[in-house]
Each structure stands twice: as C-alpha cells, then as structure tokens.
PDB file of C-alpha atoms in Angstrom:
ATOM      1  CA  MET A   1     101.999  12.952  10.657  1.00  0.00           C
ATOM      2  CA  LEU A   2     100.184  11.087   7.910  1.00  0.00           C
ATOM      3  CA  ILE A   3      99.876  12.607   4.434  1.00  0.00           C
ATOM      4  CA  ARG A   4      98.409  10.693   1.502  1.00  0.00           C
ATOM      5  CA  ARG A   5      98.866  11.680  -2.128  1.00  0.00           C
ATOM      6  CA  ILE A   6      96.077  10.509  -4.377  1.00  0.00           C
ATOM      7  CA  GLN A   7      98.472   9.720  -7.227  1.00  0.00           C
ATOM      8  CA  ASP A   8     100.281   7.249  -4.938  1.00  0.00           C
ATOM      9  CA  ARG A   9      97.133   5.259  -4.119  1.00  0.00           C
ATOM     10  CA  GLU A  10      96.292   2.119  -6.088  1.00  0.00           C
ATOM     11  CA  SER A  11      93.213   2.256  -8.344  1.00  0.00           C
ATOM     12  CA  ILE A  12      90.731  -0.582  -7.999  1.00  0.00           C
ATOM     13  CA  ASN A  13      87.400  -1.362  -9.615  1.00  0.00           C
ATOM     14  CA  ALA A  14      84.814  -1.312  -6.818  1.00  0.00           C
ATOM     15  CA  LEU A  15      81.774  -3.570  -6.473  1.00  0.00           C
ATOM     16  CA  ASP A  16      79.588  -0.764  -7.863  1.00  0.00           C
ATOM     17  CA  ASN A  17      81.779  -0.375 -11.008  1.00  0.00           C
ATOM     18  CA  THR A  18      83.472   2.893 -10.001  1.00  0.00           C
ATOM     19  CA  THR A  19      87.239   3.279 -10.089  1.00  0.00           C
ATOM     20  CA  ILE A  20      88.311   4.113  -6.557  1.00  0.00           C
ATOM     21  CA  ARG A  21      91.457   4.947  -4.675  1.00  0.00           C
ATOM     22  CA  GLU A  22      91.154   4.347  -0.970  1.00  0.00           C
ATOM     23  CA  ILE A  23      92.721   7.300   0.831  1.00  0.00           C
ATOM     24  CA  LEU A  24      92.114   6.417   4.488  1.00  0.00           C
ATOM     25  CA  ASN A  25      90.496   3.422   6.127  1.00  0.00           C
ATOM     26  CA  PRO A  26      91.268   2.557   9.759  1.00  0.00           C
ATOM     27  CA  LYS A  27      90.602  -1.113   8.982  1.00  0.00           C
ATOM     28  CA  HIS A  28      93.389  -1.214   6.349  1.00  0.00           C
ATOM     29  CA  GLU A  29      96.129   0.916   7.909  1.00  0.00           C
ATOM     30  CA  SER A  30      99.463  -0.265   9.277  1.00  0.00           C
ATOM     31  CA  GLN A  31      99.325   2.413  11.971  1.00  0.00           C
ATOM     32  CA  SER A  32      96.496   3.026  14.391  1.00  0.00           C
ATOM     33  CA  LEU A  33      94.111   5.800  13.328  1.00  0.00           C
ATOM     34  CA  VAL A  34      91.341   7.175  15.509  1.00  0.00           C
ATOM     35  CA  LEU A  35      88.688   7.199  12.768  1.00  0.00           C
ATOM     36  CA  ASN A  36      85.237   5.696  12.469  1.00  0.00           C
ATOM     37  CA  TYR A  37      84.958   6.481   8.756  1.00  0.00           C
ATOM     38  CA  SER A  38      86.821   5.762   5.535  1.00  0.00           C
ATOM     39  CA  LEU A  39      87.667   8.166   2.719  1.00  0.00           C
ATOM     40  CA  ALA A  40      88.039   7.264  -0.962  1.00  0.00           C
ATOM     41  CA  HIS A  41      88.366   9.092  -4.290  1.00  0.00           C
ATOM     42  CA  ALA A  42      86.052   7.769  -7.026  1.00  0.00           C
ATOM     43  CA  THR A  43      86.009   8.306 -10.797  1.00  0.00           C
ATOM     44  CA  LEU A  44      83.479   7.557 -13.526  1.00  0.00           C
ATOM     45  CA  LYS A  45      84.358   8.145 -17.178  1.00  0.00           C
ATOM     46  CA  PRO A  46      81.858   9.936 -19.473  1.00  0.00           C
ATOM     47  CA  ASP A  47      78.666   7.891 -20.017  1.00  0.00           C
ATOM     48  CA  GLU A  48      79.568   5.483 -17.191  1.00  0.00           C
ATOM     49  CA  LYS A  49      77.383   4.886 -14.162  1.00  0.00           C
ATOM     50  CA  SER A  50      77.829   3.003 -10.949  1.00  0.00           C
ATOM     51  CA  LEU A  51      75.762  -0.099 -10.322  1.00  0.00           C
ATOM     52  CA  PRO A  52      72.820   0.240  -7.925  1.00  0.00           C
ATOM     53  CA  HIS A  53      73.974  -0.793  -4.462  1.00  0.00           C
ATOM     54  CA  LYS A  54      73.293  -0.206  -0.786  1.00  0.00           C
ATOM     55  CA  PHE A  55      75.106  -0.338   2.510  1.00  0.00           C
ATOM     56  CA  PHE A  56      73.562  -2.447   5.263  1.00  0.00           C
ATOM     57  CA  GLU A  57      74.456  -0.158   8.185  1.00  0.00           C
ATOM     58  CA  ALA A  58      76.766   2.570   6.891  1.00  0.00           C
ATOM     59  CA  SER A  59      75.820   6.027   5.741  1.00  0.00           C
ATOM     60  CA  GLU A  60      77.799   7.621   2.937  1.00  0.00           C
ATOM     61  CA  ILE A  61      78.609  11.132   1.791  1.00  0.00           C
ATOM     62  CA  TYR A  62      79.685  12.077  -1.734  1.00  0.00           C
ATOM     63  CA  TYR A  63      81.454  15.361  -2.379  1.00  0.00           C
ATOM     64  CA  ILE A  64      81.619  16.209  -6.094  1.00  0.00           C
ATOM     65  CA  LEU A  65      85.037  17.478  -7.204  1.00  0.00           C
ATOM     66  CA  ARG A  66      84.770  17.505 -10.995  1.00  0.00           C
ATOM     67  CA  GLY A  67      82.250  16.780 -13.741  1.00  0.00           C
ATOM     68  CA  THR A  68      78.473  16.582 -13.817  1.00  0.00           C
ATOM     69  CA  GLY A  69      76.072  13.759 -13.234  1.00  0.00           C
ATOM     70  CA  LEU A  70      72.818  12.422 -11.909  1.00  0.00           C
ATOM     71  CA  MET A  71      72.589  11.049  -8.376  1.00  0.00           C
ATOM     72  CA  HIS A  72      69.937   8.433  -7.680  1.00  0.00           C
ATOM     73  CA  ILE A  73      68.893   7.578  -4.114  1.00  0.00           C
ATOM     74  CA  ASP A  74      65.911   5.244  -3.838  1.00  0.00           C
ATOM     75  CA  ASP A  75      63.172   6.957  -5.916  1.00  0.00           C
ATOM     76  CA  GLU A  76      64.827  10.391  -6.060  1.00  0.00           C
ATOM     77  CA  THR A  77      67.131  11.763  -8.773  1.00  0.00           C
ATOM     78  CA  ALA A  78      69.042  15.046  -8.824  1.00  0.00           C
ATOM     79  CA  GLU A  79      71.709  16.717 -10.951  1.00  0.00           C
ATOM     80  CA  VAL A  80      75.101  17.069  -9.257  1.00  0.00           C
ATOM     81  CA  SER A  81      78.139  19.220 -10.033  1.00  0.00           C
ATOM     82  CA  PRO A  82      81.360  20.414  -8.346  1.00  0.00           C
ATOM     83  CA  GLY A  83      80.852  21.601  -4.785  1.00  0.00           C
ATOM     84  CA  ASP A  84      77.739  19.483  -4.173  1.00  0.00           C
ATOM     85  CA  THR A  85      77.557  17.271  -1.083  1.00  0.00           C
ATOM     86  CA  ILE A  86      75.178  14.299  -1.088  1.00  0.00           C
ATOM     87  CA  TYR A  87      74.085  12.376   2.020  1.00  0.00           C
ATOM     88  CA  ILE A  88      73.139   8.731   1.437  1.00  0.00           C
ATOM     89  CA  PRO A  89      71.387   7.059   4.386  1.00  0.00           C
ATOM     90  CA  PRO A  90      71.961   3.425   5.377  1.00  0.00           C
ATOM     91  CA  GLN A  91      70.039   0.853   3.300  1.00  0.00           C
ATOM     92  CA  ALA A  92      69.221   3.343   0.536  1.00  0.00           C
ATOM     93  CA  ALA A  93      69.560   2.030  -3.015  1.00  0.00           C
ATOM     94  CA  GLN A  94      71.970   4.395  -4.742  1.00  0.00           C
ATOM     95  CA  TRP A  95      73.902   4.949  -7.925  1.00  0.00           C
ATOM     96  CA  ILE A  96      75.481   7.853  -9.752  1.00  0.00           C
ATOM     97  CA  GLU A  97      75.938   8.433 -13.469  1.00  0.00           C
ATOM     98  CA  ASN A  98      78.286  10.678 -15.401  1.00  0.00           C
ATOM     99  CA  THR A  99      76.260  12.840 -17.795  1.00  0.00           C
ATOM    100  CA  GLY A 100      79.099  15.137 -18.833  1.00  0.00           C
ATOM    101  CA  SER A 101      82.007  15.023 -21.271  1.00  0.00           C
ATOM    102  CA  ASP A 102      84.678  15.016 -18.515  1.00  0.00           C
ATOM    103  CA  ASP A 103      85.435  12.479 -15.806  1.00  0.00           C
ATOM    104  CA  LEU A 104      83.088  12.640 -12.819  1.00  0.00           C
ATOM    105  CA  GLU A 105      85.297  12.695  -9.708  1.00  0.00           C
ATOM    106  CA  PHE A 106      84.046  12.637  -6.148  1.00  0.00           C
ATOM    107  CA  LEU A 107      85.088  11.852  -2.608  1.00  0.00           C
ATOM    108  CA  CYS A 108      83.277   9.099  -0.702  1.00  0.00           C
ATOM    109  CA  ILE A 109      83.071   9.114   3.080  1.00  0.00           C
ATOM    110  CA  VAL A 110      81.636   5.925   4.580  1.00  0.00           C
ATOM    111  CA  ASN A 111      80.695   5.704   8.269  1.00  0.00           C
ATOM    112  CA  PRO A 112      81.390   3.263   9.802  1.00  0.00           C
ATOM    113  CA  ALA A 113      84.472   2.634   7.678  1.00  0.00           C
ATOM    114  CA  TRP A 114      84.006   0.691   4.447  1.00  0.00           C
ATOM    115  CA  GLN A 115      84.615  -3.038   4.397  1.00  0.00           C
ATOM    116  CA  PRO A 116      83.859  -5.541   1.622  1.00  0.00           C
ATOM    117  CA  ASN A 117      80.936  -7.271   3.350  1.00  0.00           C
ATOM    118  CA  ALA A 118      79.182  -3.996   4.245  1.00  0.00           C
ATOM    119  CA  GLU A 119      77.364  -3.503   0.932  1.00  0.00           C
ATOM    120  CA  GLU A 120      75.530  -5.369  -1.801  1.00  0.00           C
ATOM    121  CA  LEU A 121      74.324  -4.787  -5.347  1.00  0.00           C
ATOM    122  CA  VAL A 122      70.575  -4.304  -5.693  1.00  0.00           C
TER     123      VAL A 122
END
C-alpha cells in the first residue's frame, strides 16, 4: 500500500513559476508503479501567475481545490474556482493566474508522466 501525505512532500519552484509538490510520478519512485501519469499539487499566492508554457506531447488536467483564478489556454480565457476541471491538450500554450485573495491550489495530472524535458516556456 502506498499513501502519500501532501505535507510530507518537498515544495519546489517549477519551470512555470508555480510552487509544486510532486505526489506521484512513476519515473521518480523507488518502487514500481503501474501508472502512465504523474500527479502534483500546485499553489499560486494571490496576484501570482504561472509563466506561459506548453508540453510537447503530454496532456494535462488541472483540478481546482481552493481559490479563484483565470485559466488561459492558447487564445481562450475562463474563470476557474473550486471543483472545476480543466483539460489542456498537448502543445497548447497555457498559464493560470490567481485573481483572488487566497492561495490558488490545484492538482495537476500529466499524461504521460511529467519529466523535466517534456515542456518549455513560450
């Protein structure tokens, strides 16, 4: 059985300027996991936004846990809030901004699993 507690995961500053905690990634685990995707928890402080970036081959899903913001995918923009799920197709330029007074927290699912050379800033 594998159980991860978010408070036990190390925070890092991602390429896109979000603070993330990687929860599961089959490419970074000591034990074998039958997963094609990775899962991370991301946070943006009030008035922060991620940098525009894109994945070369991976699709991504955001699930908003807390806070409010604006999601940008290519030429589209939409308000997001808790309970919203956002699909981001491969090669789409994307960024998210926190428009609220609380932290914007969301889960990120990347398929295939995230790796450093899989994305670039745009």
